[in-house]
């Protein structure tokens, strides 16, 4: 089952017959009992409610976040949440450039944490239309797959992923913890800017991501992989080259 599809939602798909004999994907760090406990402590949001509509309208009309703005284009970038590419969202916060080839342990860490989020999310998610699905005059910031209509979920799986990854990056680079956590929050906001998730579902996804992170960080396998990822990050941060998108990101997210 893939972690992500277009639109930043964790989603079920029919397995590819060619993959049936392939090696099993890497598992996460959270035990089955912990997954059940986390799922039981979280609930999908009702709605969309009038409060959802009001908060979404505020985001949609806020100056600097409408289509064609710098923040809109940053939101388009944030929609890419596959583990091989998602670490690059934290390049500017960390002052480096990350890549699946150069930093495989970080990619593995993102992949396995994503498995944990998916395992919990699959147990408690509830379908609900997204802002772009109910006639709010919203325009999606990405091209959606054909037939992708009314396929939103609560809580937001994308926001949960962004949160758990931001916490992992804060753990790897404590001196940049505030910056990496902000990027996690901005990715959640991007899902709302794009009309792909209600703000209430983003907030629920962020709480879910925090719960998954708290469970995963105690696993010895997590600590072992985090040590390898931390060493990769130290080496990457000695390279003076910067992601060319950082100047635009700093301009967009300036106070």
Coordinates of N, CA and C in Angstrom, one line a residue, residues 24-116:
X24 N 9.0 -7.2 1.5 CA 8.1 -6.4 2.2 C 8.7 -5.0 2.5
X25 N 7.8 -4.0 2.5 CA 8.3 -2.6 2.7 C 8.8 -2.5 4.2
X26 N 9.6 -1.6 4.5 CA 10.1 -1.4 5.9 C 8.9 -1.1 6.8
X27 N 8.9 -1.7 8.0 CA 7.9 -1.5 8.9 C 8.2 -0.3 9.8
X28 N 7.2 0.2 10.5 CA 7.4 1.4 11.4 C 8.1 1.0 12.7
X29 N 7.9 1.9 13.6 CA 8.5 1.7 15.0 C 7.5 1.5 16.0
X30 N 6.2 1.7 15.8 CA 5.2 1.7 16.8 C 4.6 0.3 16.8
X31 N 4.4 -0.3 18.0 CA 3.8 -1.6 18.1 C 2.3 -1.6 17.8
X32 N 1.8 -2.8 17.6 CA 0.4 -3.0 17.2 C -0.5 -2.5 18.4
X33 N -0.1 -2.8 19.6 CA -0.9 -2.3 20.8 C -0.9 -0.8 20.9
X34 N 0.3 -0.2 20.6 CA 0.4 1.3 20.6 C -0.5 1.9 19.5
X35 N -0.5 1.3 18.3 CA -1.3 1.8 17.2 C -2.8 1.8 17.6
X36 N -3.2 0.7 18.2 CA -4.6 0.6 18.6 C -4.9 1.7 19.7
X37 N -4.0 1.9 20.6 CA -4.2 2.9 21.7 C -4.3 4.3 21.1
X38 N -3.4 4.6 20.2 CA -3.4 6.0 19.6 C -4.7 6.2 18.8
X39 N -5.0 5.2 18.0 CA -6.3 5.3 17.2 C -7.5 5.4 18.1
X40 N -7.5 4.7 19.2 CA -8.6 4.8 20.1 C -8.8 6.2 20.8
X41 N -7.6 6.9 20.9 CA -7.6 8.2 21.6 C -7.9 9.4 20.7
X42 N -8.0 9.1 19.4 CA -8.3 10.2 18.4 C -9.6 9.8 17.7
X43 N -10.3 10.9 17.2 CA -11.5 10.7 16.5 C -11.5 11.6 15.3
X44 N -12.2 11.1 14.2 CA -12.4 12.0 13.1 C -13.3 13.2 13.5
X45 N -13.1 14.3 12.8 CA -13.9 15.5 13.1 C -15.3 15.4 12.4
X46 N -16.3 15.9 13.0 CA -17.6 15.9 12.3 C -17.6 17.0 11.2
X47 N -18.4 16.9 10.3 CA -18.5 18.1 9.4 C -18.5 17.7 7.9
X48 N -18.3 18.6 7.1 CA -17.9 20.0 7.4 C -19.0 20.8 8.1
X49 N -18.6 21.5 9.1 CA -19.5 22.3 9.9 C -19.5 23.8 9.4
X50 N -20.3 24.6 10.0 CA -20.3 26.0 9.7 C -19.0 26.7 10.1
X51 N -18.4 26.1 11.2 CA -17.1 26.6 11.7 C -16.0 26.3 10.7
X52 N -16.1 25.1 10.1 CA -15.1 24.7 9.0 C -15.2 25.7 7.9
X53 N -16.4 25.9 7.4 CA -16.6 26.8 6.3 C -16.0 28.2 6.6
X54 N -16.3 28.7 7.8 CA -15.8 30.0 8.2 C -14.3 30.1 8.2
X55 N -13.6 29.1 8.8 CA -12.2 29.1 8.9 C -11.6 28.9 7.6
X56 N -12.2 28.1 6.7 CA -11.7 27.9 5.4 C -11.8 29.1 4.6
X57 N -12.9 29.8 4.7 CA -13.0 31.1 4.0 C -12.0 32.1 4.4
X58 N -11.6 32.1 5.7 CA -10.6 33.0 6.2 C -9.3 32.7 5.5
X59 N -8.9 31.5 5.4 CA -7.7 31.1 4.7 C -7.7 31.4 3.3
X60 N -8.8 31.2 2.6 CA -9.0 31.4 1.2 C -8.9 32.8 0.8
X61 N -9.3 33.7 1.7 CA -9.4 35.1 1.3 C -8.2 35.9 2.0
X62 N -7.4 35.3 2.8 CA -6.3 36.0 3.5 C -5.3 36.5 2.5
X63 N -4.9 37.8 2.6 CA -4.0 38.4 1.7 C -2.7 37.6 1.7
X64 N -2.1 37.3 0.6 CA -0.9 36.6 0.5 C -1.0 35.1 0.3
X65 N -2.2 34.6 0.4 CA -2.4 33.1 0.3 C -3.3 32.7 -0.8
X66 N -3.7 33.6 -1.6 CA -4.6 33.3 -2.7 C -3.9 32.8 -3.9
X67 N -4.5 32.2 -4.9 CA -3.8 31.7 -6.1 C -3.0 32.8 -6.8
X68 N -1.8 32.3 -7.2 CA -0.8 33.2 -7.8 C 0.2 33.9 -6.9
X69 N 0.0 33.8 -5.6 CA 0.9 34.4 -4.6 C 2.1 33.5 -4.4
X70 N 3.1 34.1 -3.7 CA 4.3 33.2 -3.4 C 3.9 32.1 -2.4
X71 N 3.0 32.4 -1.5 CA 2.6 31.4 -0.6 C 1.8 30.3 -1.3
X72 N 1.0 30.6 -2.3 CA 0.3 29.6 -3.1 C 1.3 28.6 -3.8
X73 N 2.4 29.2 -4.3 CA 3.3 28.3 -5.0 C 4.1 27.5 -4.0
X74 N 4.4 28.0 -2.8 CA 5.0 27.2 -1.8 C 4.1 26.1 -1.4
X75 N 2.8 26.3 -1.3 CA 1.8 25.3 -1.0 C 1.8 24.1 -2.0
X76 N 2.0 24.5 -3.3 CA 2.1 23.5 -4.4 C 3.3 22.6 -4.1
X77 N 4.4 23.2 -3.7 CA 5.6 22.4 -3.4 C 5.3 21.5 -2.2
X78 N 4.6 21.9 -1.2 CA 4.4 21.2 0.0 C 3.5 20.0 -0.2
X79 N 2.8 19.9 -1.3 CA 1.9 18.8 -1.6 C 2.7 17.5 -1.8
X80 N 3.9 17.6 -2.2 CA 4.8 16.5 -2.4 C 5.2 15.9 -1.1
X81 N 4.6 14.8 -0.7 CA 4.8 14.2 0.6 C 5.3 12.8 0.5
X82 N 5.9 12.4 -0.6 CA 6.5 11.0 -0.7 C 7.8 11.1 0.1
X83 N 8.1 10.0 0.9 CA 9.3 10.1 1.8 C 10.6 10.3 1.0
X84 N 10.7 9.9 -0.2 CA 11.9 10.2 -0.9 C 12.2 11.6 -1.2
X85 N 11.1 12.4 -1.2 CA 11.2 13.9 -1.6 C 10.9 14.8 -0.4
X86 N 10.1 14.3 0.6 CA 9.7 15.2 1.7 C 10.8 15.8 2.5
X87 N 11.9 15.1 2.7 CA 13.0 15.7 3.5 C 13.4 17.0 3.0
X88 N 13.3 17.2 1.6 CA 13.8 18.5 1.0 C 13.0 19.7 1.5
X89 N 11.8 19.5 2.0 CA 11.0 20.6 2.6 C 11.7 21.2 3.7
X90 N 12.6 20.5 4.4 CA 13.3 21.0 5.5 C 14.7 21.5 5.2
X91 N 15.1 21.5 3.9 CA 16.4 22.0 3.5 C 16.7 23.4 4.1
X92 N 15.8 24.3 3.9 CA 16.1 25.7 4.2 C 16.1 25.9 5.7
X93 N 15.3 25.2 6.5 CA 15.3 25.3 7.9 C 16.6 24.7 8.5
X94 N 17.2 23.8 7.8 CA 18.4 23.1 8.2 C 19.7 23.7 7.6
X95 N 19.5 24.5 6.6 CA 20.6 25.1 5.9 C 21.5 24.1 5.1
X96 N 20.8 23.2 4.5 CA 21.5 22.2 3.7 C 20.7 21.7 2.5
X97 N 21.1 20.7 1.9 CA 20.4 20.0 0.8 C 20.3 18.5 1.0
X98 N 19.1 18.0 1.1 CA 18.9 16.6 1.4 C 18.4 15.9 0.1
X99 N 18.8 14.6 0.0 CA 18.3 13.8 -1.2 C 18.3 12.4 -0.8
X100 N 17.5 11.6 -1.5 CA 17.4 10.2 -1.3 C 18.7 9.4 -1.5
X101 N 19.5 9.9 -2.4 CA 20.8 9.2 -2.7 C 21.8 9.6 -1.7
X102 N 21.9 10.9 -1.3 CA 22.9 11.4 -0.4 C 22.6 11.1 1.0
X103 N 21.3 11.0 1.4 CA 21.0 10.8 2.8 C 19.9 9.7 2.9
X104 N 20.4 8.4 2.7 CA 19.4 7.3 2.7 C 18.8 7.0 4.0
X105 N 19.6 7.2 5.1 CA 19.0 6.9 6.4 C 17.9 7.9 6.8
X106 N 18.0 9.2 6.3 CA 16.9 10.1 6.6 C 15.7 9.7 5.8
X107 N 15.9 9.3 4.6 CA 14.8 8.8 3.8 C 14.1 7.6 4.4
X108 N 14.9 6.7 4.9 CA 14.4 5.5 5.6 C 13.6 5.9 6.8
X109 N 14.2 6.9 7.6 CA 13.5 7.3 8.8 C 12.1 7.9 8.4
X110 N 12.0 8.7 7.4 CA 10.8 9.3 6.9 C 9.8 8.2 6.5
X111 N 10.3 7.2 5.8 CA 9.5 6.1 5.3 C 8.9 5.3 6.4
X112 N 9.7 5.0 7.4 CA 9.2 4.1 8.5 C 8.3 4.9 9.4
X113 N 8.5 6.2 9.7 CA 7.6 7.0 10.4 C 6.3 7.1 9.7
X114 N 6.4 7.2 8.4 CA 5.2 7.3 7.5 C 4.3 6.0 7.7
X115 N 5.0 4.9 7.8 CA 4.3 3.6 8.0 C 3.5 3.7 9.3
X116 N 4.1 4.2 10.3 CA 3.4 4.3 11.6 C 2.2 5.2 11.5

